PDB file of C-alpha atoms in Angstrom:
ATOM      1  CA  UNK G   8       8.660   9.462  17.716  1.00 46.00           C
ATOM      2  CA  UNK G   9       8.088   9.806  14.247  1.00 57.00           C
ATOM      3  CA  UNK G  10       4.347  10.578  12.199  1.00 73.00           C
ATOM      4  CA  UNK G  11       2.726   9.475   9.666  1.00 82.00           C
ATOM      5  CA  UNK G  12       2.259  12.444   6.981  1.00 90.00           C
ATOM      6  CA  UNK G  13      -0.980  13.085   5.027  1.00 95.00           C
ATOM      7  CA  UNK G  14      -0.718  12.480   1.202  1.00 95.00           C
ATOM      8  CA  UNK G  15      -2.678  13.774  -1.757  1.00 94.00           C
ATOM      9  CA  UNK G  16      -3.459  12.671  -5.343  1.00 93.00           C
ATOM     10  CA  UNK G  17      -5.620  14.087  -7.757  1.00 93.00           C
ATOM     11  CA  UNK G  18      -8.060  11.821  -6.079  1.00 97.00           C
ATOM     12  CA  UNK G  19      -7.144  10.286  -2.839  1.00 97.00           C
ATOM     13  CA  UNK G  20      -6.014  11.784   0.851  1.00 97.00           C
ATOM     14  CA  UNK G  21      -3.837   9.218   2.097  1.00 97.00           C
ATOM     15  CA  UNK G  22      -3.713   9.371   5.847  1.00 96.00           C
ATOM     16  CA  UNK G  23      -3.293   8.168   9.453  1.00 95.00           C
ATOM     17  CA  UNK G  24      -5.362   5.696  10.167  1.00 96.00           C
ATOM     18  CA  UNK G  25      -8.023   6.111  13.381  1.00 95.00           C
ATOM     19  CA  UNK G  26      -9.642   3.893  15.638  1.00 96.00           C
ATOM     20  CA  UNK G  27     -13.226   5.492  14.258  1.00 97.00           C
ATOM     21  CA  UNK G  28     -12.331   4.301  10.816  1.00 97.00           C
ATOM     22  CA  UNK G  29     -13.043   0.447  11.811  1.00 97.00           C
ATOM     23  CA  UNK G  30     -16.600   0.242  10.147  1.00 97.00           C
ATOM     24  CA  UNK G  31     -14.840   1.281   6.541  1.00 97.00           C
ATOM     25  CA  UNK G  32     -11.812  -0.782   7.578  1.00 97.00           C
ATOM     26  CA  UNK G  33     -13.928  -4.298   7.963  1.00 96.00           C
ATOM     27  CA  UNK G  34     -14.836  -3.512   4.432  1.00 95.00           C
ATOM     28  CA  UNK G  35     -11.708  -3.836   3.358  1.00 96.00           C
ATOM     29  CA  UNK G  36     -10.148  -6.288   5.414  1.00 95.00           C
ATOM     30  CA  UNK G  37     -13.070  -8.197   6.133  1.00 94.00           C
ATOM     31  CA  UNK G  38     -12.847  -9.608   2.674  1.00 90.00           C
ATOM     32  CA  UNK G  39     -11.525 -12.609   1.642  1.00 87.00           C
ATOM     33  CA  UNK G  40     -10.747 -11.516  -1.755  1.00 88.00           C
ATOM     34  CA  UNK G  41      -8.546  -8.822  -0.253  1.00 91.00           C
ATOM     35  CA  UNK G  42      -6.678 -10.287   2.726  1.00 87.00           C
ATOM     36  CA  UNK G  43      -5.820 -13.949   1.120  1.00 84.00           C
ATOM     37  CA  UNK G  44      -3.414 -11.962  -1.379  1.00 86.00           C
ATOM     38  CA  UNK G  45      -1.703 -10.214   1.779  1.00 83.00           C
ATOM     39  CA  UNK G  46       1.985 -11.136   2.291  1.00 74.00           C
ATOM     40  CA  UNK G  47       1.838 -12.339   4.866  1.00 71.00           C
ATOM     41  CA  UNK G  48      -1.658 -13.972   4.362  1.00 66.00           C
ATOM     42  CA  UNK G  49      -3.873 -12.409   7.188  1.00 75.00           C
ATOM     43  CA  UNK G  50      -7.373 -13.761   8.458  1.00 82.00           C
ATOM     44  CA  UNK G  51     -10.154 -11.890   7.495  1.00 87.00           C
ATOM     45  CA  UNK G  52     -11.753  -9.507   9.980  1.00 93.00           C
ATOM     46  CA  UNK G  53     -14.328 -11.028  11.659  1.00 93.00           C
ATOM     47  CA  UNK G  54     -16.168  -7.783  13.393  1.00 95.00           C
ATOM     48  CA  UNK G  55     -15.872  -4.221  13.809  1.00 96.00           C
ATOM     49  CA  UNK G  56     -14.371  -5.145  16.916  1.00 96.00           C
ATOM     50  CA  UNK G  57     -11.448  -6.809  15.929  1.00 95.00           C
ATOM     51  CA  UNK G  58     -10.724  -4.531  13.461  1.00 96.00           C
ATOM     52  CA  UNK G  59     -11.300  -1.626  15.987  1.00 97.00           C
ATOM     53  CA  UNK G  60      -8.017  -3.457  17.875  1.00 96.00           C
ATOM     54  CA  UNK G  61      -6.193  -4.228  14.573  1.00 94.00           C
ATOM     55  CA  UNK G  62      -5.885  -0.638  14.188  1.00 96.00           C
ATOM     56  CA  UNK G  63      -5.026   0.289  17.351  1.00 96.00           C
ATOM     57  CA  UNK G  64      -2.067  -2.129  16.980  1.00 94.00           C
ATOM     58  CA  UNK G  65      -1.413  -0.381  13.579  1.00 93.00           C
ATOM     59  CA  UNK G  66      -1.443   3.361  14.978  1.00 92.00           C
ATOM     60  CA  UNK G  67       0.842   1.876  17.568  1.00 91.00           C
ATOM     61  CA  UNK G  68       3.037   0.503  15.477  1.00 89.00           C
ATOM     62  CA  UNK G  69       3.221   3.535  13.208  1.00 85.00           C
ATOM     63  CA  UNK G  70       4.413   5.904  15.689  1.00 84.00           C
ATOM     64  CA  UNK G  71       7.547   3.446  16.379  1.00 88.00           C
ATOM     65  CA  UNK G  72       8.178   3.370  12.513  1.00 89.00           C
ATOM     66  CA  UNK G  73      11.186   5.246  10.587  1.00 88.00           C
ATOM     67  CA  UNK G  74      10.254   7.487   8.387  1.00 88.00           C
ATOM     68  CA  UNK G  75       9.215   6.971   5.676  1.00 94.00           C
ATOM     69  CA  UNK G  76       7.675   3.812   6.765  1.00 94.00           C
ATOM     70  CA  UNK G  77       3.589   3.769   7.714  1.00 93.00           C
ATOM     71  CA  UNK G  78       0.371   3.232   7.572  1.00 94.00           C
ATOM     72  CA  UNK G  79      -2.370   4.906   5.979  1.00 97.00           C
ATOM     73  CA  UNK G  80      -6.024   4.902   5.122  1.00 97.00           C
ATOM     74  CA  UNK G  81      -7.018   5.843   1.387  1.00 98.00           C
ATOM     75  CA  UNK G  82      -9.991   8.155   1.789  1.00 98.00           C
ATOM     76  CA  UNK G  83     -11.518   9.105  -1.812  1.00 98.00           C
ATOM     77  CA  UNK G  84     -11.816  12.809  -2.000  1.00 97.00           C
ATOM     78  CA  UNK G  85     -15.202  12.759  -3.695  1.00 97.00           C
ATOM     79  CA  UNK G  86     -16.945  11.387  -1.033  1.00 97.00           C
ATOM     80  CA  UNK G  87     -14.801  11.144   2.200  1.00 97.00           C
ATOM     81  CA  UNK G  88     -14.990   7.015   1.872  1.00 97.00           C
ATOM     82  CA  UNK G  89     -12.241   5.361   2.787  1.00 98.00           C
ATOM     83  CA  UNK G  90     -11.836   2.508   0.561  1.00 98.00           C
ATOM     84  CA  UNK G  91      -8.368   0.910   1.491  1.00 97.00           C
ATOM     85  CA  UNK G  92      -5.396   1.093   3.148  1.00 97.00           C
ATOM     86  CA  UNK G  93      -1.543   1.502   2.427  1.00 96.00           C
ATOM     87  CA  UNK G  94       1.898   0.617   3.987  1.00 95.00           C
ATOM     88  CA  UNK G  95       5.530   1.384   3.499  1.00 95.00           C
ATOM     89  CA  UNK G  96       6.768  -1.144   5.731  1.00 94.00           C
ATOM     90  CA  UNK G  97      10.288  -3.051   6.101  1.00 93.00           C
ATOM     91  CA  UNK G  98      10.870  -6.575   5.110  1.00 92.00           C
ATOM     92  CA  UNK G  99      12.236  -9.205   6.871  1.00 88.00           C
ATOM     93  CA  UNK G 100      13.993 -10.999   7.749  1.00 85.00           C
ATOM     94  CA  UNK G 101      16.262  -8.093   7.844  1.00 78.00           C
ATOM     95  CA  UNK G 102      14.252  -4.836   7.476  1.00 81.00           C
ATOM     96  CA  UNK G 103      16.574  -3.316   4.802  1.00 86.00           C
ATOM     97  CA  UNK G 104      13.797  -4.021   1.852  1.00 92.00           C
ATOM     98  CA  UNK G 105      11.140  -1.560   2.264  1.00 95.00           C
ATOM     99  CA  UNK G 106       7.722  -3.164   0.835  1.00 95.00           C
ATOM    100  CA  UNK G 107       5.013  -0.743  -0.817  1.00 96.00           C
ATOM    101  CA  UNK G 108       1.386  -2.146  -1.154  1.00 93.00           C
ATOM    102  CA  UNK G 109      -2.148  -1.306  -0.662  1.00 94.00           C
ATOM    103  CA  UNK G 110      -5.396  -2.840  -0.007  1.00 95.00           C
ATOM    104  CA  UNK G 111      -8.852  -1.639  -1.262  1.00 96.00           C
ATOM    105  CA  UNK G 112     -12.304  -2.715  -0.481  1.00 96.00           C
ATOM    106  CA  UNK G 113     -13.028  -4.751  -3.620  1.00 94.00           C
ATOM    107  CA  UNK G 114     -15.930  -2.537  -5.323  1.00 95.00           C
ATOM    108  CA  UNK G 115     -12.988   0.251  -5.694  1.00 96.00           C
ATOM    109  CA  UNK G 116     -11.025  -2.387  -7.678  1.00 93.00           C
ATOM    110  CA  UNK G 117     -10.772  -1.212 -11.893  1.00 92.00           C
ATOM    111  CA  UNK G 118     -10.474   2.404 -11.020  1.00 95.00           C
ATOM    112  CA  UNK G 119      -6.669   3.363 -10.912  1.00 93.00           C
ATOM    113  CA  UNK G 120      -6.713   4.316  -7.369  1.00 96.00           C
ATOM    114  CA  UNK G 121      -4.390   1.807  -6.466  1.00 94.00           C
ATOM    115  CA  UNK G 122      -1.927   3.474  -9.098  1.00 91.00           C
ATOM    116  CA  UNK G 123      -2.690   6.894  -7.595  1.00 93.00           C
ATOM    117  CA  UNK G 124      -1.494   5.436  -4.128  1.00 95.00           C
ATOM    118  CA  UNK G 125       1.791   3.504  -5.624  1.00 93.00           C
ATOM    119  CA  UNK G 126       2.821   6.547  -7.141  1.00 92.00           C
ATOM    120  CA  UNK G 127       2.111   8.860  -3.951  1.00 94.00           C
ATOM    121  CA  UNK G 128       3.492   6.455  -1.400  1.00 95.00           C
ATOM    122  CA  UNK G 129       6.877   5.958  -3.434  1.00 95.00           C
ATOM    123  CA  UNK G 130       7.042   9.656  -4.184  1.00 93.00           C
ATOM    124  CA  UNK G 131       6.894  10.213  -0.108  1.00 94.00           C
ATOM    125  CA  UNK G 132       9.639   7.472   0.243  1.00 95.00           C
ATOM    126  CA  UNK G 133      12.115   9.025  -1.924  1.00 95.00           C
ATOM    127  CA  UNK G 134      11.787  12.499  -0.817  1.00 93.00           C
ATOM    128  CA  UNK G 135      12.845  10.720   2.527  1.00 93.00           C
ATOM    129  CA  UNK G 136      15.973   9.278   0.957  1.00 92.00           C
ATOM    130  CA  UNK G 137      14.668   5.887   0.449  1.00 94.00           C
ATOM    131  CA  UNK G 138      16.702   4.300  -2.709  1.00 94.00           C
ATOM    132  CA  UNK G 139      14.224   2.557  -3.355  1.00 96.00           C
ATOM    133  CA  UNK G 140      11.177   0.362  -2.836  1.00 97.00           C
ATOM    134  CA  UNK G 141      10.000  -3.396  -3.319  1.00 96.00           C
ATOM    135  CA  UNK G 142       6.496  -4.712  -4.169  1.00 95.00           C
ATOM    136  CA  UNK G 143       5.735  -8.526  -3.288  1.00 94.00           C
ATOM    137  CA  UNK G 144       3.142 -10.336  -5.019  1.00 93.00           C
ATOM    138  CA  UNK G 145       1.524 -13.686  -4.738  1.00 91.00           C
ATOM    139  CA  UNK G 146       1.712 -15.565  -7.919  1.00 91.00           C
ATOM    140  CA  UNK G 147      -1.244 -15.696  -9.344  1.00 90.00           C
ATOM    141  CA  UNK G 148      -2.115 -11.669  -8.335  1.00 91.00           C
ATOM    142  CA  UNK G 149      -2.459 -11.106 -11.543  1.00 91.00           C
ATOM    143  CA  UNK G 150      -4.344  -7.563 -10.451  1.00 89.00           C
ATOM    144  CA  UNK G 151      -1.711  -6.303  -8.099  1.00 91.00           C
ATOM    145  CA  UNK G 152       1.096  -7.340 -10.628  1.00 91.00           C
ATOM    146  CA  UNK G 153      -0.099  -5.005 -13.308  1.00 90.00           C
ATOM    147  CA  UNK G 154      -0.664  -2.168 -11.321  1.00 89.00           C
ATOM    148  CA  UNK G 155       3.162  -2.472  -9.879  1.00 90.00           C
ATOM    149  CA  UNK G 156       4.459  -2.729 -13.534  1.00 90.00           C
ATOM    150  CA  UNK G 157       2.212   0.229 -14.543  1.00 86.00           C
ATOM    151  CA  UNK G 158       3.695   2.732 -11.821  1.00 85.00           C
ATOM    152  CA  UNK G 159       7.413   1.368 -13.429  1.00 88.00           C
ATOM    153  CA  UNK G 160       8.038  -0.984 -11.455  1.00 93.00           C
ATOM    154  CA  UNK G 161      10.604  -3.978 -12.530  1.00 94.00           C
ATOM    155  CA  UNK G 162      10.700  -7.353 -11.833  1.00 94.00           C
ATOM    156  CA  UNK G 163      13.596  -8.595 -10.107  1.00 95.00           C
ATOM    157  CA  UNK G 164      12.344 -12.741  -9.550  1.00 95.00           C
ATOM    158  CA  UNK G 165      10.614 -15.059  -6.895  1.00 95.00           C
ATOM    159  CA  UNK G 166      12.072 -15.369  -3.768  1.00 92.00           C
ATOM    160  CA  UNK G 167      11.021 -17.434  -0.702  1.00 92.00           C
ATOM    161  CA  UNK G 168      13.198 -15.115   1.391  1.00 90.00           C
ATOM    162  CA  UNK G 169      10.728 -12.469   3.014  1.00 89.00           C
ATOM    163  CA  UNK G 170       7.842 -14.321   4.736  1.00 87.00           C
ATOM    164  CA  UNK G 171       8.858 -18.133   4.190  1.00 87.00           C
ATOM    165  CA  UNK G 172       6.713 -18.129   1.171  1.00 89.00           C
ATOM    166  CA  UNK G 173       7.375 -18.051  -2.868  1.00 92.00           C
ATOM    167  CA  UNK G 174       6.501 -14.182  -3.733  1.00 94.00           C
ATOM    168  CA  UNK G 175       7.516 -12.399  -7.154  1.00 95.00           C
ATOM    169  CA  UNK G 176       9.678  -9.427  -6.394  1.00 95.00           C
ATOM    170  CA  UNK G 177       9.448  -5.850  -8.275  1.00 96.00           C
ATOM    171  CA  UNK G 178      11.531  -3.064  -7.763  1.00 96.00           C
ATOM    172  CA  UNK G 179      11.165   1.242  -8.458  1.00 95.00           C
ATOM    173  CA  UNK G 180      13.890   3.163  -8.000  1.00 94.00           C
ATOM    174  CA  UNK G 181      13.667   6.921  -8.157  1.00 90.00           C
ATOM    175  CA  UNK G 182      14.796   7.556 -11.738  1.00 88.00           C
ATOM    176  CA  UNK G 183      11.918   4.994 -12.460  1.00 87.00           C
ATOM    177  CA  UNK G 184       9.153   6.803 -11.172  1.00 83.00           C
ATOM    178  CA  UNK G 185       8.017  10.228 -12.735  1.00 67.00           C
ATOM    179  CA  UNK G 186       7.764   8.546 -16.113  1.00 52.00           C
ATOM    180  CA  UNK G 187       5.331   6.056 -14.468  1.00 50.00           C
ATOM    181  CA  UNK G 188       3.084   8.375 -13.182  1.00 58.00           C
ATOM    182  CA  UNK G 189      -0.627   7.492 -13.274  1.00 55.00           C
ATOM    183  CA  UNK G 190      -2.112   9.552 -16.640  1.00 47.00           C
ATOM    184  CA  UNK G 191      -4.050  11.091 -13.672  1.00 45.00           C
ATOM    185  CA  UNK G 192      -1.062  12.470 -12.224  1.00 44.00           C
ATOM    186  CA  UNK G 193       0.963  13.236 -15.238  1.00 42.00           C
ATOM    187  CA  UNK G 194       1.405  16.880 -15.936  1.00 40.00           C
ATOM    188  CA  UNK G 195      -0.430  18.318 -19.333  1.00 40.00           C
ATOM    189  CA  UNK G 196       1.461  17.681 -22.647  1.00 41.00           C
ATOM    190  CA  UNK G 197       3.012  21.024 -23.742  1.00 42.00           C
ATOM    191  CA  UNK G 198       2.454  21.969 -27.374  1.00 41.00           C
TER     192      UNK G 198
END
């Protein structure tokens, strides 16, 4: 049985999702705007509900999940909200690709917190001897494409490969990350 480990930004607490966090979960998932850029595309969460069951399947799931794999909920420190969620998760068809992404209710969008989480989630996957880790983006995500090249992140090309539809691939490897750290989680220039 494995656990999913609380992470910290300058900002954020990344951390095991719970059952209680449903209400703040429907706004994030409940949106159009968020879930039709999902890979693959999920429904929109109809009612607190569902989305109280969708994350009982998720907790589930986590627990069965190799480390560093997960899923977390992105609570902003200044005010306890949580405001998205995150996932290391493997690819298929095979499960060797591990995917990075995140979700976040659309009034956090513009804020760099989606940086903040990139940059924590791939720091927790090499410290568990992940090689490295794969973004997939919907052409036409024009949003979740820049944030992926702003924490470093390369593009590799399209492939139809991982969920049956076309997605454009980037790629961070370790060397590739400290250099693309968030300004926010830079340390100070030395004089």
């Amino acid at each position: 049985m494995t656990f999913t480990p609380v992470l910290t930004t300058e900002r954020l607490t990344l951390r095991p999702w719970q059952v209680e966090d449903a209400p703040a979960a429907l706004d994030v998932y409940g949106h159009t705007e968020v879930t039709r850029w999902l890979s693959p595309e999920m429904d929109q969460v109809p009612d607190q509900a569902a989305m109280r069951l969708l994350l009982q399947q998720w907790t589930a799931e986590s627990v069965r999940l190799p480390a560093p794999a997960g899923r977390w909920a992105i609570q902003r420190d200044s005010d306890g909200l949580v405001i998205g969620g995150a996932v290391l998760l493997p690819l298929p068809p095979g499960e060797e690709d591990l995917e990075i992404g995140w979700q976040l209710r659309p009034d956090a969008w513009g804020n760099g917190y989606a940086a903040e989480t990139t940059h924590a989630l791939a720091s927790w996957a090499f410290s568990q001897d992940a090689h490295e880790v794969f973004a997939v983006v919907r052409p036409g995500n024009t949003r979740a494409a820049a944030t992926v090249r702003n924490n470093g992140m390369h593009w590799v090309g399209e492939t139809t490969k991982y969920f049956g539809i076309e997605l454009q691939v980037f790629r961070l490897r370790m060397a590739d990350l400290d250099s693309a750290a968030p300004a926010s989680l830079q340390p100070p220039a030395r004089d």
